């Protein structure tokens, strides 16, 4: 997790697996993993981006930093 700007955190995961293995490029999907990631994104009031690259896949979750009292 890294701070992208004040009050905004980002988590990025890269996979250099074989391209074209059927991983989703959008946020739709019915696998348990996809459903969990989508639920986490919603819970954190974040934004999820999945994209296929020439080197595999990138999933980036950006969300606001919550300050605890």
CSV table of N, CA and C in Angstrom, one decimal:
chain,number,residue,atom,x,y,z
A,1,UNK,N,0.9,-1.2,0.0
A,1,UNK,CA,0.0,0.0,0.0
A,1,UNK,C,0.9,1.2,0.0
A,2,UNK,N,0.6,2.2,-0.8
A,2,UNK,CA,1.3,3.4,-0.9
A,2,UNK,C,0.4,4.6,-0.9
A,3,UNK,N,0.9,5.7,-0.4
A,3,UNK,CA,0.1,7.0,-0.4
A,3,UNK,C,0.4,7.6,-1.8
A,4,UNK,N,-0.7,7.8,-2.5
A,4,UNK,CA,-0.6,8.4,-3.8
A,4,UNK,C,-0.6,10.0,-3.7
A,5,UNK,N,-1.4,10.5,-2.8
A,5,UNK,CA,-1.5,11.9,-2.6
A,5,UNK,C,-2.2,12.0,-1.2
A,6,UNK,N,-2.2,13.2,-0.7
A,6,UNK,CA,-2.8,13.4,0.7
A,6,UNK,C,-4.2,12.8,0.8
A,7,UNK,N,-4.3,11.8,1.7
A,7,UNK,CA,-5.7,11.2,1.9
A,7,UNK,C,-6.1,10.1,1.0
A,8,UNK,N,-5.2,9.7,0.1
A,8,UNK,CA,-5.5,8.7,-0.9
A,8,UNK,C,-4.4,7.6,-0.9
A,9,UNK,N,-4.9,6.4,-0.7
A,9,UNK,CA,-4.0,5.2,-0.7
A,9,UNK,C,-4.2,4.3,-1.9
A,10,UNK,N,-3.2,3.6,-2.3
A,10,UNK,CA,-3.4,2.7,-3.4
A,10,UNK,C,-2.7,1.4,-3.1
A,11,UNK,N,-3.3,0.3,-3.6
A,11,UNK,CA,-2.8,-1.0,-3.5
A,11,UNK,C,-2.8,-1.6,-5.0
A,12,UNK,N,-1.6,-2.0,-5.4
A,12,UNK,CA,-1.4,-2.4,-6.8
A,12,UNK,C,-0.8,-3.8,-6.8
A,13,UNK,N,-1.4,-4.7,-7.5
A,13,UNK,CA,-0.9,-6.1,-7.7
A,13,UNK,C,-0.7,-6.4,-9.1
A,14,UNK,N,0.5,-6.9,-9.4
A,14,UNK,CA,0.8,-7.2,-10.8
A,14,UNK,C,1.1,-8.7,-10.9
A,15,UNK,N,0.6,-9.3,-12.0
A,15,UNK,CA,0.8,-10.7,-12.3
A,15,UNK,C,1.4,-10.8,-13.7
A,16,UNK,N,2.6,-11.5,-13.8
A,16,UNK,CA,3.2,-11.6,-15.1
A,16,UNK,C,3.0,-13.0,-15.7
A,17,UNK,N,1.8,-13.5,-15.3
A,17,UNK,CA,1.5,-14.9,-15.9
A,17,UNK,C,1.2,-14.8,-17.4
A,18,UNK,N,0.9,-15.9,-17.9
A,18,UNK,CA,0.7,-16.1,-19.4
A,18,UNK,C,-0.5,-15.2,-19.8
A,19,UNK,N,-0.3,-14.3,-20.8
A,19,UNK,CA,-1.3,-13.4,-21.2
A,19,UNK,C,-2.4,-14.2,-21.9
A,20,UNK,N,-3.6,-13.8,-21.7
A,20,UNK,CA,-4.8,-14.4,-22.4
A,20,UNK,C,-5.3,-15.6,-21.6
A,21,UNK,N,-5.0,-15.7,-20.3
A,21,UNK,CA,-5.4,-16.9,-19.6
A,21,UNK,C,-6.9,-16.8,-19.1
A,22,UNK,N,-7.6,-15.8,-19.5
A,22,UNK,CA,-9.0,-15.7,-19.2
A,22,UNK,C,-9.3,-14.8,-18.0
A,23,UNK,N,-8.3,-14.1,-17.5
A,23,UNK,CA,-8.5,-13.2,-16.3
A,23,UNK,C,-9.4,-12.0,-16.8
A,24,UNK,N,-10.3,-11.6,-16.0
A,24,UNK,CA,-11.2,-10.5,-16.5
A,24,UNK,C,-10.4,-9.2,-16.6
A,25,UNK,N,-10.9,-8.3,-17.6
A,25,UNK,CA,-10.3,-7.0,-17.7
A,25,UNK,C,-11.2,-5.9,-17.2
A,26,UNK,N,-12.4,-6.3,-16.8
A,26,UNK,CA,-13.3,-5.3,-16.2
A,26,UNK,C,-13.5,-5.7,-14.7
A,27,UNK,N,-14.6,-5.2,-14.2
A,27,UNK,CA,-14.9,-5.5,-12.8
A,27,UNK,C,-16.0,-6.5,-12.7
A,28,UNK,N,-16.5,-7.0,-13.8
A,28,UNK,CA,-17.6,-8.0,-13.8
A,28,UNK,C,-16.9,-9.4,-13.7
A,29,UNK,N,-17.6,-10.3,-13.2
A,29,UNK,CA,-17.1,-11.7,-13.0
A,29,UNK,C,-17.9,-12.3,-11.8
A,30,UNK,N,-17.8,-13.6,-11.8
A,30,UNK,CA,-18.6,-14.3,-10.8
A,30,UNK,C,-17.7,-15.2,-9.9
A,31,UNK,N,-16.4,-15.2,-10.1
A,31,UNK,CA,-15.5,-16.0,-9.3
A,31,UNK,C,-15.5,-15.4,-7.8
A,32,UNK,N,-15.2,-16.3,-6.9
A,32,UNK,CA,-15.2,-15.8,-5.5
A,32,UNK,C,-14.2,-14.7,-5.3
A,33,UNK,N,-13.0,-14.8,-5.9
A,33,UNK,CA,-12.0,-13.8,-5.8
A,33,UNK,C,-12.5,-12.4,-6.3
A,34,UNK,N,-13.1,-12.5,-7.5
A,34,UNK,CA,-13.6,-11.2,-8.1
A,34,UNK,C,-14.7,-10.6,-7.2
A,35,UNK,N,-15.6,-11.5,-6.7
A,35,UNK,CA,-16.7,-11.0,-5.8
A,35,UNK,C,-16.1,-10.3,-4.5
A,36,UNK,N,-15.1,-11.0,-3.9
A,36,UNK,CA,-14.4,-10.5,-2.7
A,36,UNK,C,-13.7,-9.1,-3.0
A,37,UNK,N,-13.0,-9.0,-4.1
A,37,UNK,CA,-12.3,-7.8,-4.4
A,37,UNK,C,-13.3,-6.7,-4.6
A,38,UNK,N,-14.4,-7.0,-5.4
A,38,UNK,CA,-15.4,-6.0,-5.6
A,38,UNK,C,-16.1,-5.5,-4.3
A,39,UNK,N,-16.3,-6.4,-3.4
A,39,UNK,CA,-16.9,-6.1,-2.1
A,39,UNK,C,-16.0,-5.2,-1.3
A,40,UNK,N,-14.7,-5.6,-1.3
A,40,UNK,CA,-13.7,-4.8,-0.5
A,40,UNK,C,-13.6,-3.4,-1.1
A,41,UNK,N,-13.6,-3.3,-2.4
A,41,UNK,CA,-13.6,-2.0,-3.1
A,41,UNK,C,-14.8,-1.1,-2.7
A,42,UNK,N,-15.9,-1.7,-2.7
A,42,UNK,CA,-17.1,-1.0,-2.3
A,42,UNK,C,-17.1,-0.6,-0.8
A,43,UNK,N,-16.6,-1.5,0.1
A,43,UNK,CA,-16.5,-1.2,1.5
A,43,UNK,C,-15.6,-0.1,1.8
A,44,UNK,N,-14.5,0.0,1.1
A,44,UNK,CA,-13.5,1.0,1.3
A,44,UNK,C,-13.8,2.3,0.5
A,45,UNK,N,-15.0,2.3,-0.2
A,45,UNK,CA,-15.4,3.5,-1.0
A,45,UNK,C,-14.3,3.8,-2.0
A,46,UNK,N,-13.7,2.8,-2.6
A,46,UNK,CA,-12.6,2.9,-3.5
A,46,UNK,C,-12.9,2.8,-5.0
A,47,UNK,N,-11.9,2.8,-5.8
A,47,UNK,CA,-12.0,2.6,-7.2
A,47,UNK,C,-11.1,1.4,-7.6
A,48,UNK,N,-11.6,0.5,-8.4
A,48,UNK,CA,-10.8,-0.6,-8.9
A,48,UNK,C,-10.6,-0.6,-10.4
A,49,UNK,N,-9.3,-0.8,-10.7
A,49,UNK,CA,-9.0,-0.8,-12.2
A,49,UNK,C,-8.3,-2.1,-12.4
A,50,UNK,N,-8.7,-2.9,-13.4
A,50,UNK,CA,-8.1,-4.1,-13.8
A,50,UNK,C,-7.7,-3.9,-15.3
A,51,UNK,N,-6.4,-4.2,-15.6
A,51,UNK,CA,-6.1,-4.1,-17.0
A,51,UNK,C,-5.1,-5.2,-17.4
A,52,UNK,N,-5.2,-5.6,-18.6
A,52,UNK,CA,-4.3,-6.6,-19.2
A,52,UNK,C,-3.1,-5.8,-19.8
A,53,UNK,N,-1.9,-6.2,-19.6
A,53,UNK,CA,-0.7,-5.5,-20.2
A,53,UNK,C,0.0,-6.5,-21.0
A,54,UNK,N,1.0,-6.1,-21.7
A,54,UNK,CA,1.8,-7.0,-22.5
A,54,UNK,C,2.6,-8.0,-21.6
A,55,UNK,N,2.7,-7.7,-20.3
A,55,UNK,CA,3.4,-8.5,-19.4
A,55,UNK,C,2.6,-9.3,-18.4
A,56,UNK,N,1.2,-9.2,-18.6
A,56,UNK,CA,0.3,-10.0,-17.7
A,56,UNK,C,-0.9,-9.1,-17.3
A,57,UNK,N,-1.1,-9.0,-16.0
A,57,UNK,CA,-2.3,-8.2,-15.5
A,57,UNK,C,-1.9,-7.3,-14.4
A,58,UNK,N,-2.6,-6.2,-14.3
A,58,UNK,CA,-2.4,-5.2,-13.2
A,58,UNK,C,-3.8,-5.0,-12.6
A,59,UNK,N,-3.9,-5.1,-11.3
A,59,UNK,CA,-5.1,-4.7,-10.5
A,59,UNK,C,-4.7,-3.6,-9.6
A,60,UNK,N,-5.4,-2.5,-9.6
A,60,UNK,CA,-5.1,-1.3,-8.8
A,60,UNK,C,-6.4,-0.9,-8.0
A,61,UNK,N,-6.2,-0.9,-6.7
A,61,UNK,CA,-7.3,-0.4,-5.8
A,61,UNK,C,-6.9,0.9,-5.2
A,62,UNK,N,-7.6,1.9,-5.4
A,62,UNK,CA,-7.4,3.2,-4.8
A,62,UNK,C,-8.5,3.6,-3.9
A,63,UNK,N,-8.2,4.1,-2.7
A,63,UNK,CA,-9.2,4.3,-1.7
A,63,UNK,C,-8.8,5.5,-0.8
A,64,UNK,N,-9.8,6.2,-0.2
A,64,UNK,CA,-9.5,7.3,0.7
A,64,UNK,C,-8.9,6.7,2.0
A,65,UNK,N,-8.0,7.4,2.6
A,65,UNK,CA,-7.4,7.0,3.9
A,65,UNK,C,-8.4,7.5,5.0
A,66,UNK,N,-8.7,6.5,5.8
A,66,UNK,CA,-9.6,6.8,7.0
A,66,UNK,C,-8.8,7.1,8.2
A,67,UNK,N,-9.1,8.2,8.8
A,67,UNK,CA,-8.4,8.6,10.0
A,67,UNK,C,-9.1,8.1,11.2
A,68,UNK,N,-8.4,7.4,12.1
A,68,UNK,CA,-9.1,6.9,13.3
A,68,UNK,C,-9.0,7.9,14.4
A,69,UNK,N,-10.0,8.1,15.2
A,69,UNK,CA,-10.0,9.1,16.2
A,69,UNK,C,-9.0,8.8,17.3
